[in-house]
Amino acid sequence: MKTAEKKNPVAQYFADIWAGIYTTYAGMKITIEYFFGKKVTMRYPEEKPVIPPGHRGVHVYDESKCTGCRACARACPVDCIGIDLLGRGRDVMLLQFDIDYARCLFCNLCAEACPFNALALSEKYNLACGSRGDCLRHFARPKSQEEMDEFKALLARKEAERKEAQAKKEAERKAREEAERKAREEAERNAQEQPEQ
Amino acid sequence: MTHETTREYADSLRTEELLINMGPQHPSTHGVLRLIVQTDGEMVRRTWPQIGFLHRCFEKIAESLDYAKVIPYTDRMDYLGSMNNPLPFCLAVEKLGGFAVPDRASYLRVIMAELNRIASHLLAFGTYALDLGAFTPFLYGFREREMILSIFEKISGGRLLYHYPRIGGVARDMTPEIAADIRAFLVQMRKVWPEYNTLLSKNQIFVKRTANVGVIPREQAIAYGLTGPCLRGSGVAFDLRKAHPYCGYEHFSFDVPVGEGAMGTTGDCWDRYWVRMVEMMESCKIVEQALDGLPEGPFFEKVGRSFDLPEGEAYVPCENPRGELGFYVVADGSSKALRVKSRAPSFCNLCITDAVCRDVLLADVVAIIGSIDIVLGEVDR
Amino acid sequence: MNDVIQTFHESGAGALFPPLLHVPSWLPFVLAYLVGGGIIVAFMAIMALVWTYGERRIAGFIQVRLGPNRVGPLGILQPLADAIKLLAKEDIMPSAANWSLFTAAPILVFLGAMLPFAVLPFSERIVLTNMQLGLYFVLAFQAIEVIGILMAGWGPGSKWSLYGGMRLAAQMLSYEIPMGLCVLVVIFLAGSLNLGEIVAWQSQGPWILGWAIFRSPAAFVAFFMFYIAGLAGTKRAPFDLPEAESELVAGYHTEYSGLRFAFFFMSEYAAMYVVCALAAILFLGGWHGPIPRPALPENAAFFNAWLDAIHAQAGGGLSVAASLEVFAATLAGTAFSRLGLTIAAYEIVGVINMFLKAFGLYFVMIWVRWTLPRIRIDQVMYLCLKVLLPIGLVCATWAAIQVVVFP
């Protein structure tokens, strides 16, 4: 283990005094230069910082693109996305798309998971609110009872149409099969008759 | 009086030893650390660090999450080195899963890790000065740190917690604008580094406060498992970036600064502080080399959001600004880890406190803790 | 004095001041002291308040940031906001506190900072009492602060306060010695303890070359030593270990809040001013400064007569009090004359010079605080006893030899 060389104590004494004076002077020179220099304070809120694109702030949600696939909710490490919807597949009405900002990490995994680009994190960073309940933000447009009833009716109609189409297809298929069976029987009977001649 | 000499009389006077509580809310212990200090007047006889105020059950939570979801949690361990923390975890998972990371991603990881090292050391420098009563270098350090945080904001979207290294690569690519910002920062950093030295490192008062204080001899440092600048300050030239290179560190040429007792004894507080200062310059060199040699190609290897890892275990250590950060991942064939153990450098470095803070002044305890440079997020996880 | 009053009576202006000439003889004394003392305390309070703003602004500028800039234009009303905040705080006393010590501490510290203002001159004639032992008075009463600090250390019954108090007692008492030695240099050279006479001695050279620091190398070194010792005595950085935030939370004033803390706070800034003003008076020529003062015409009879009357009155002691009668009587005659205005200009320029130097040194104190780290307590004692004390002795000896060899 190396120690700094031990000087003659008297020389060390005067060297310390000189070092104290000189380093104080050098330090003070630097600080006085900054005293007269430019200051870096940004006078918020009159001057706001420039937020680069890609900053992970509050979410923006495009309801028209969302299909309720819940990929974002599954990707979230803290389970802060709450989704409730009517219907499935392409006919979907979002009843609830909540993000709990008391838990959100702003990690961007939800936006990366969305296959339809319905969710992204914007540059907005002002999130102060007055109570813990306000931390739960609702992104889906609230739907009135008539809208929901109308949508349920639409779903029911579509279901009925689908069933009807399915039944028709089934009937056609049966008819086609029947016709084929008849044709096959005809052919067999013809084939049987031929060798007899 | 029955005593022979005045000295004996003085020794026979009954004095009380005070038990002082420094923390957990305290302006100088870097986070919520409680130090119980037993003092005899101004001399400290023993210290007992008490931790756990910031425990957030990281290791237990990691057992219930998919591997990709654990990464935001690793960010929050050492919140000052958030580009360095996910690296060992990603490397361990990639090792277990056999994922190949493209070269560009490795270089980007290195650039960001080194910039984060500079940012973390700037903060260590600033807060150390603050502990010792010099209020100004903190603000100067933060001015440079602001440039780094702006760069990180552009490339990752966050200013402190980046979620940038991912399993299979990195989150986003670098643009020429960000590269220009990094080069501008390097110019500024090289310009102000000598000023920091004039203002603080060579200042006689600072030297007198830190030289020959808290000397950790070489053998003791190795015995206590110190890593990082604490170990290198004691004269041991061990750096994981040279000893077990990862992420392509073997391609870069840089020096590993080691404490030499320039102002006092090898292994004193000044040496540890000086190692950090020189490491900042070395990191600048690495960033420049990586930026110049950044290969083209993809920055991400698609591994999917949820994947199963075959049974196995892996331990990968990386060089955090504070020392050796390692993740020991045990996989059991499912998409969630069976066990994730994180070896945090601050936790291991903190254990030297009691051994070193014997028969020092109270002011020295502050200097010693500052020079070990702990982050409680890492200590408590 | 009587013939002046006679002239006044004959001029007929006496009709305007009948009551004043028939008051009991002690009333002018008391009134003058009350008014003067009130002005001094007001000045000290306002100055301390203004410099809290100044310190924060200067600190901000040094740290490449703006200081307070929200409250009022350029943040000028910040001290007002601070004062209101401190007054509105709850007055807490720890349950383990010793009530009498806890309460007495801020009072004694404030006294120790305020009393020296009684003899501190702002200009040649603007001084509350121009004592012959003025310098001794200042040094003696500055030491009252130490008792106050010791009480503040023990009173709250908190370990942190005790640490701060102990450290500070050692520091302040020890640094009185080098301060005294530096002052001794000037006393030898000037030959008087009267602050006015010391400045008069420094006005002998051309322009500023009469200042003490240019009259002797011992005084030059003693000036810097006095300044450093003053920094330590007022517990300013780099000697602010007793109030070291990062180590002792707040040292001896940890447990004080509200108005009590305001007393400590204000007395620190006032004590800083006392040290700066003393350094300016003793070493930098006081009010005899860079800005030349208008020459006082020969027939400044009014003031000279007044001064003669004063000295005849009470041996040079209590000046303002004894002269209130005469001053009022002759004010009518000379106040708005050319002579009066010249005298006023003379004094005002003197005050400006004095403030230039004192506040310049004040700025340097703040500059030093925000540049240097804190010195550890054992190193503080080393500095005092092993560096400043020997140098002080050398300076004092040099000054003594210089006075004998070059009278």
XYZ file of C-alpha atoms in Angstrom, chain B residues 145-292:
148
model
C -26.145 15.621 -16.429
C -29.021 17.534 -17.953
C -27.416 17.131 -21.344
C -27.180 13.381 -20.857
C -30.747 13.141 -19.647
C -31.936 15.032 -22.715
C -30.103 12.541 -24.906
C -31.706 9.688 -23.021
C -35.088 11.316 -23.337
C -34.737 11.458 -27.075
C -33.632 7.888 -27.448
C -35.784 6.140 -24.889
C -38.613 8.446 -23.931
C -37.738 8.708 -20.284
C -35.407 10.914 -18.298
C -34.486 8.706 -15.374
C -35.991 5.279 -15.950
C -35.418 4.281 -19.534
C -36.618 0.722 -20.130
C -34.174 0.725 -23.005
C -32.127 -2.497 -23.084
C -34.536 -5.259 -23.932
C -34.247 -9.011 -24.296
C -32.883 -9.408 -27.789
C -31.563 -5.912 -28.298
C -32.629 -2.393 -27.463
C -35.939 -0.564 -27.630
C -35.304 2.110 -30.253
C -32.698 2.969 -32.794
C -30.274 5.841 -32.753
C -30.806 8.733 -35.143
C -28.135 11.099 -36.517
C -29.625 13.873 -34.393
C -29.010 11.921 -31.221
C -25.491 11.039 -32.354
C -24.785 14.737 -32.896
C -26.119 15.494 -29.410
C -23.830 12.875 -27.916
C -20.802 14.312 -29.647
C -21.700 17.808 -28.466
C -21.987 16.494 -24.948
C -18.568 14.843 -25.154
C -17.024 18.149 -26.184
C -18.692 19.927 -23.256
C -17.700 17.219 -20.782
C -14.062 17.365 -21.789
C -14.177 21.128 -21.406
C -15.559 21.209 -17.883
C -13.747 18.220 -16.390
C -10.584 20.258 -15.611
C -12.829 22.848 -13.967
C -14.252 20.236 -11.634
C -10.753 19.304 -10.640
C -9.737 22.883 -9.956
C -12.889 23.568 -8.019
C -13.066 20.422 -5.953
C -10.560 17.629 -6.520
C -7.441 19.674 -5.954
C -8.976 22.030 -3.416
C -6.867 21.913 -0.286
C -9.852 21.755 2.044
C -11.397 18.880 0.113
C -8.094 17.028 0.023
C -7.639 17.459 3.746
C -11.155 16.146 4.331
C -10.790 13.049 2.187
C -7.141 12.049 2.002
C -6.057 9.461 4.585
C -9.688 9.110 5.645
C -11.495 5.797 5.489
C -8.547 3.827 4.243
C -9.559 0.394 2.989
C -6.496 -1.772 2.503
C -6.345 -3.964 -0.543
C -6.798 -7.252 1.269
C -9.729 -5.969 3.262
C -11.422 -4.715 0.122
C -11.142 -8.090 -1.526
C -12.182 -9.897 1.642
C -15.356 -7.844 2.023
C -16.334 -8.387 -1.595
C -16.189 -4.784 -2.655
C -16.460 -4.072 -6.341
C -16.383 -1.074 -8.602
C -14.645 2.177 -7.708
C -14.421 1.124 -4.055
C -12.271 -1.840 -5.027
C -10.288 0.009 -7.662
C -9.662 2.844 -5.238
C -7.828 0.397 -3.032
C -5.428 -0.499 -5.788
C -7.035 -3.632 -7.215
C -7.275 -3.347 -10.983
C -10.397 -5.447 -11.438
C -13.017 -4.239 -13.891
C -15.611 -6.634 -15.296
C -15.469 -4.868 -18.610
C -11.879 -6.068 -18.946
C -11.966 -9.260 -16.924
C -15.166 -10.800 -18.344
C -16.082 -8.624 -21.315
C -19.702 -8.523 -22.408
C -21.624 -6.658 -25.068
C -18.507 -6.233 -27.139
C -16.385 -4.335 -24.617
C -13.370 -6.232 -25.878
C -13.496 -4.110 -29.049
C -12.902 -0.841 -27.225
C -9.644 0.435 -25.831
C -9.813 2.203 -22.516
C -7.859 2.315 -19.272
C -9.085 1.202 -15.904
C -8.161 3.843 -13.312
C -6.809 2.533 -10.046
C -6.194 4.356 -6.793
C -2.552 5.119 -6.143
C -2.600 7.170 -2.966
C -1.763 10.337 -4.876
C -2.956 12.618 -2.109
C -2.701 10.379 0.913
C -2.900 6.633 1.290
C -4.008 4.119 -1.302
C -7.598 3.249 -0.611
C -8.654 6.458 1.066
C -11.764 8.447 0.176
C -9.893 10.681 -2.249
C -8.747 7.688 -4.229
C -12.255 6.319 -4.602
C -13.494 9.739 -5.618
C -10.646 10.177 -8.080
C -11.299 6.780 -9.668
C -14.826 7.985 -10.413
C -13.580 11.212 -11.920
C -11.121 9.463 -14.221
C -13.713 6.839 -15.130
C -15.867 9.633 -16.498
C -13.137 10.504 -18.984
C -12.583 6.879 -19.883
C -16.295 6.467 -20.528
C -16.128 9.446 -22.871
C -13.452 7.579 -24.810
C -15.569 4.437 -25.029
C -18.636 6.352 -26.180
C -16.627 8.032 -28.899
C -15.193 4.750 -30.136
C -18.586 3.064 -30.108
C -20.229 5.959 -31.908
C -17.538 5.982 -34.575
